[in-house]
Amino acid sequence: MCMYEYPKYVKYGLWLLIEVGVIAATIPGVLGTALAYNILLNIPFLAGVLICGASTFLLLGLQTYGDTSTFFLIENACAMLLVLLVNVAIVSTTGTICANTQLVDNIDACSSLTLKSTSILLKNMFGRSTSKIYGLALLASGQSNTVTTSYAGQYIMQGFSGMRKCIIFMIAPCFTVIPSLIICSVGGAPNIRQLINISAIILAFVLPFSLVPLLKFSSSCVVKVPYKNSNSIVKVAWILSVVIMGINIYFFCNSFISCLVHSELPRAVNAIISILVFPFMAAYIAALIYLAFRKVNAAGLFPSVPVSNGTEVEAWRQERIADDIGVR
């Protein structure tokens, strides 16, 4: 819908920002998968990154067999169940260990807890098998994250470019998985925490540019039932979104000001940085306001049929799908 709704410069700007967000969301999955291979099989981090890329492209290749939805559902259901069970055990166990000041051997590990040191801490406490279970959970969540973001990148590129699915499925992973693999390989294992923090900051910055258009389209009067959200859902979604975006902007500005105050750089340098950053933040807020208050005009993207006429709605859906895959 963004492709038809917004002017060209807005459309391509949103596309760029959302693609950056997809890459940032893929980075933690690649890091987690590579670290899981290191824990389970003692494979070097760089080799684990390459294996993660190969396995991701292999799983994406299942689309050609027509059973993508089935494999995707099974994979994510199993992965999320395993991750949930193991994460609950890890958080409760690690919290208990680190809260006990009498366990002197684990004080150093708790003071700088990372993804790798967590497995070591659990292995020292409960034996080698616990570390392996943690590695399996990390592998499941990391691989699931990488495949999910790759699928998201495919649909994003298809929506903004209008190209056929057969072309998108070949080139879209190159714009999501490969940049993430390069970043993780260059960053390396010692900088896992920094890479995850940077990816989280980027996601907090770019996600509003996908969230606001989504809320606008799903709550607009031009969207015909059954596609339009109810008024209660619209109100709750906008309230939560505004609160989250406000918190992100507040913490970014607060952290930036704190860095300037405690910085050892000359005042002239701090002044130049402020001159560059504060107008950027003003433009960022102005862009979100523009997206939030711009009137939606893309009425032609939805069928003008009654709610009860489900046959025509389904026929319209099938027509849109046929157009997407190039059948018509």
Coordinates of C-alpha atoms in Angstrom, one line a residue, residues 37-295:
Y37 CA 27.3 -23.7 16.8
N38 CA 30.3 -22.7 18.9
I39 CA 28.7 -24.0 22.1
L40 CA 27.4 -27.2 20.6
L41 CA 30.2 -28.2 18.2
N42 CA 33.0 -25.9 19.1
I43 CA 32.9 -24.4 15.6
P44 CA 34.7 -21.1 15.2
F45 CA 32.5 -18.1 15.3
L46 CA 33.2 -17.0 11.7
A47 CA 32.5 -20.6 10.4
G48 CA 29.2 -20.5 12.4
V49 CA 28.2 -17.3 10.7
L50 CA 28.8 -18.9 7.3
I51 CA 26.9 -22.1 8.2
C52 CA 24.0 -19.9 9.4
G53 CA 23.9 -18.2 6.0
A54 CA 23.9 -21.5 4.2
S55 CA 21.2 -23.0 6.3
T56 CA 19.0 -19.9 5.9
F57 CA 19.2 -20.0 2.1
L58 CA 18.5 -23.8 2.3
L59 CA 15.3 -23.2 4.3
L60 CA 14.3 -20.4 2.1
G61 CA 14.6 -22.8 -0.9
L62 CA 11.7 -24.8 0.5
Q63 CA 9.4 -22.1 -1.0
T64 CA 9.9 -23.7 -4.4
Y65 CA 8.2 -26.9 -3.2
G66 CA 5.0 -25.2 -2.3
D67 CA 5.0 -26.3 1.4
T68 CA 6.6 -23.1 2.8
S69 CA 3.7 -22.3 5.1
T70 CA 3.7 -25.8 6.6
F71 CA 7.4 -26.0 7.2
F72 CA 7.5 -22.4 8.5
L73 CA 4.7 -23.1 11.0
I74 CA 6.3 -26.3 12.2
E75 CA 9.7 -24.8 12.5
N76 CA 8.6 -21.7 14.4
A77 CA 6.3 -23.6 16.7
C78 CA 9.0 -26.1 17.7
A79 CA 11.6 -23.4 18.0
M80 CA 9.5 -21.1 20.1
L81 CA 8.4 -23.9 22.4
L82 CA 12.0 -25.0 23.1
V83 CA 13.1 -21.4 23.5
L84 CA 10.3 -20.6 26.0
L85 CA 11.1 -23.6 28.2
V86 CA 14.8 -23.2 28.2
N87 CA 14.7 -19.4 28.6
V88 CA 12.4 -19.7 31.7
A89 CA 14.9 -22.2 33.2
I90 CA 17.9 -20.0 32.3
V91 CA 16.5 -16.8 33.6
S92 CA 15.3 -18.3 36.9
T93 CA 18.5 -20.3 37.4
T94 CA 20.9 -17.5 36.5
G95 CA 19.0 -15.0 38.7
T96 CA 19.2 -17.4 41.6
I97 CA 23.0 -18.0 41.1
C98 CA 23.9 -14.4 40.6
A99 CA 21.8 -13.2 43.6
N100 CA 23.7 -15.6 45.9
T101 CA 26.8 -13.8 47.1
Q102 CA 28.2 -16.9 48.7
L103 CA 29.0 -18.5 45.4
V104 CA 32.4 -16.8 44.9
D105 CA 33.3 -18.8 41.9
N106 CA 30.5 -17.3 39.8
I107 CA 30.9 -13.6 40.9
D108 CA 33.1 -12.8 37.9
A109 CA 30.8 -14.5 35.4
C110 CA 27.8 -12.7 36.8
S111 CA 29.5 -9.3 36.7
S112 CA 29.9 -9.5 32.9
L113 CA 27.2 -11.9 31.8
T114 CA 27.0 -12.5 28.0
L115 CA 25.5 -15.1 25.8
K116 CA 28.6 -17.3 26.0
S117 CA 29.3 -16.8 29.7
T118 CA 25.7 -17.8 30.5
S119 CA 26.3 -21.3 29.0
I120 CA 29.5 -21.6 31.0
L121 CA 27.7 -20.5 34.2
L122 CA 25.0 -23.1 33.7
K123 CA 27.5 -25.8 32.9
N124 CA 29.5 -25.2 36.1
M125 CA 26.3 -25.3 38.1
F126 CA 24.3 -28.2 36.6
G127 CA 26.7 -30.1 34.3
R128 CA 27.7 -30.2 30.7
S129 CA 24.2 -31.2 29.4
T130 CA 22.7 -28.0 30.6
S131 CA 25.1 -26.0 28.4
K132 CA 24.1 -28.1 25.4
I133 CA 20.4 -27.5 26.0
Y134 CA 21.1 -23.8 26.2
G135 CA 23.0 -24.1 22.9
L136 CA 20.0 -25.8 21.3
A137 CA 17.6 -23.1 22.4
L138 CA 20.0 -20.5 21.1
L139 CA 20.3 -22.3 17.8
A140 CA 16.5 -22.7 17.5
S141 CA 15.7 -19.0 18.3
G142 CA 18.6 -17.7 16.1
Q143 CA 17.8 -19.7 13.0
S144 CA 14.1 -19.0 13.4
N145 CA 14.8 -15.3 13.7
T146 CA 17.0 -15.3 10.6
V147 CA 14.5 -17.1 8.4
T148 CA 11.6 -15.0 9.7
T149 CA 13.4 -11.7 8.9
S150 CA 14.4 -13.1 5.5
Y151 CA 10.7 -13.8 4.7
A152 CA 9.8 -10.3 5.9
G153 CA 12.5 -8.8 3.6
Q154 CA 11.0 -10.7 0.6
Y155 CA 7.5 -9.3 1.2
I156 CA 8.7 -5.8 1.9
M157 CA 10.7 -5.8 -1.4
Q158 CA 7.8 -7.2 -3.3
G159 CA 5.4 -4.6 -1.9
F160 CA 7.6 -1.6 -2.6
S161 CA 9.0 -2.7 -5.9
G162 CA 6.0 -4.5 -7.5
M163 CA 8.3 -7.2 -9.0
R164 CA 7.1 -10.8 -9.4
K165 CA 7.6 -13.2 -6.5
C166 CA 9.9 -15.5 -8.5
I167 CA 12.4 -12.6 -8.9
I168 CA 11.9 -11.4 -5.3
F169 CA 12.6 -14.8 -3.8
M170 CA 16.0 -14.9 -5.6
I171 CA 17.3 -11.4 -4.9
A172 CA 15.6 -10.4 -1.6
P173 CA 17.7 -12.6 0.7
C174 CA 20.8 -11.0 -0.8
F175 CA 19.7 -7.7 0.6
T176 CA 18.9 -9.0 4.1
V177 CA 21.0 -12.1 5.0
I178 CA 24.3 -11.2 3.2
P179 CA 24.7 -7.7 4.8
S180 CA 24.0 -9.3 8.2
L181 CA 26.6 -12.0 7.6
I182 CA 29.2 -9.4 6.6
I183 CA 28.5 -7.2 9.7
C184 CA 28.6 -10.2 12.1
S185 CA 31.8 -11.5 10.4
V186 CA 33.5 -8.1 10.7
G187 CA 32.3 -7.5 14.2
G188 CA 33.4 -10.9 15.5
A189 CA 32.6 -12.8 18.7
P190 CA 34.3 -10.2 21.1
N191 CA 31.8 -7.6 20.0
I192 CA 28.5 -9.6 20.2
R193 CA 27.0 -7.4 23.0
Q194 CA 27.9 -4.2 21.1
L195 CA 26.4 -5.5 17.8
I196 CA 23.2 -6.5 19.6
N197 CA 22.9 -3.1 21.3
I198 CA 23.5 -1.3 18.0
S199 CA 20.9 -3.4 16.2
A200 CA 18.4 -2.7 19.0
I201 CA 19.0 1.0 18.7
I202 CA 18.5 0.9 14.9
L203 CA 15.3 -1.0 15.3
A204 CA 13.9 1.4 17.9
F205 CA 14.7 4.2 15.4
V206 CA 13.2 2.7 12.2
L207 CA 10.3 0.6 13.4
P208 CA 8.0 3.7 13.8
F209 CA 8.2 4.2 10.1
S210 CA 6.6 0.8 9.5
L211 CA 4.3 0.9 12.5
V212 CA 2.7 4.3 11.7
P213 CA 1.7 3.5 8.1
L214 CA 0.4 0.1 9.3
L215 CA -1.9 1.8 11.9
K216 CA -3.0 4.4 9.4
F217 CA -4.0 1.9 6.7
S218 CA -5.6 -0.5 9.1
S219 CA -7.7 2.2 10.9
S220 CA -8.6 4.4 7.9
C221 CA -12.1 4.9 6.7
V222 CA -11.2 4.0 3.1
V223 CA -10.4 0.4 4.3
K224 CA -13.5 -1.6 3.9
V225 CA -14.7 -4.2 6.4
P226 CA -13.5 -6.9 7.2
Y227 CA -10.0 -5.3 6.7
K228 CA -10.5 -2.3 9.0
N229 CA -9.7 -2.6 12.7
S230 CA -12.4 -1.9 15.3
N231 CA -12.4 1.4 17.1
S232 CA -11.2 -0.1 20.4
I233 CA -8.3 -1.8 18.7
V234 CA -7.4 1.4 16.9
K235 CA -7.4 3.5 20.1
V236 CA -5.3 1.0 22.1
A237 CA -2.8 0.5 19.3
W238 CA -2.3 4.3 18.8
I239 CA -1.9 4.9 22.6
L240 CA 0.6 2.1 22.9
S241 CA 2.5 3.2 19.8
V242 CA 2.7 6.9 20.9
V243 CA 3.9 5.8 24.4
I244 CA 6.6 3.5 23.0
M245 CA 7.8 6.1 20.4
G246 CA 7.8 8.8 23.1
I247 CA 9.9 6.6 25.4
N248 CA 12.4 5.9 22.6
I249 CA 12.8 9.5 21.7
Y250 CA 13.1 10.6 25.3
F251 CA 15.8 8.0 26.1
F252 CA 17.7 8.8 22.9
C253 CA 17.7 12.6 23.6
N254 CA 18.5 12.0 27.3
S255 CA 21.4 9.7 26.5
F256 CA 22.8 12.1 23.9
I257 CA 22.6 15.0 26.3
S258 CA 24.3 13.0 29.0
C259 CA 27.1 12.0 26.6
L260 CA 27.6 15.6 25.7
V261 CA 27.7 16.7 29.4
H262 CA 30.2 14.1 30.4
S263 CA 32.2 14.2 27.2
E264 CA 35.9 15.2 27.3
L265 CA 35.7 16.6 23.8
P266 CA 36.3 20.3 23.3
R267 CA 33.2 22.5 23.5
A268 CA 33.5 23.5 19.9
V269 CA 33.2 19.8 18.8
N270 CA 30.2 19.2 21.1
A271 CA 28.6 22.3 19.6
I272 CA 29.1 21.0 16.1
I273 CA 27.7 17.6 17.1
S274 CA 24.7 19.2 18.7
I275 CA 24.1 21.3 15.6
L276 CA 24.0 18.1 13.5
V277 CA 22.0 15.9 15.8
F278 CA 19.2 18.1 17.1
P279 CA 18.0 19.1 13.6
F280 CA 18.1 15.5 12.7
M281 CA 15.9 14.6 15.6
A282 CA 13.5 17.4 14.7
A283 CA 13.3 16.1 11.1
Y284 CA 12.7 12.6 12.5
I285 CA 9.8 13.7 14.7
A286 CA 8.4 15.8 11.8
A287 CA 8.5 12.8 9.5
L288 CA 6.5 10.7 12.0
I289 CA 4.0 13.5 12.4
Y290 CA 3.6 13.7 8.6
L291 CA 3.0 10.0 8.3
A292 CA 0.5 10.0 11.3
F293 CA -1.6 12.9 10.1
R294 CA -1.5 12.5 6.3
K295 CA -4.8 11.5 4.9

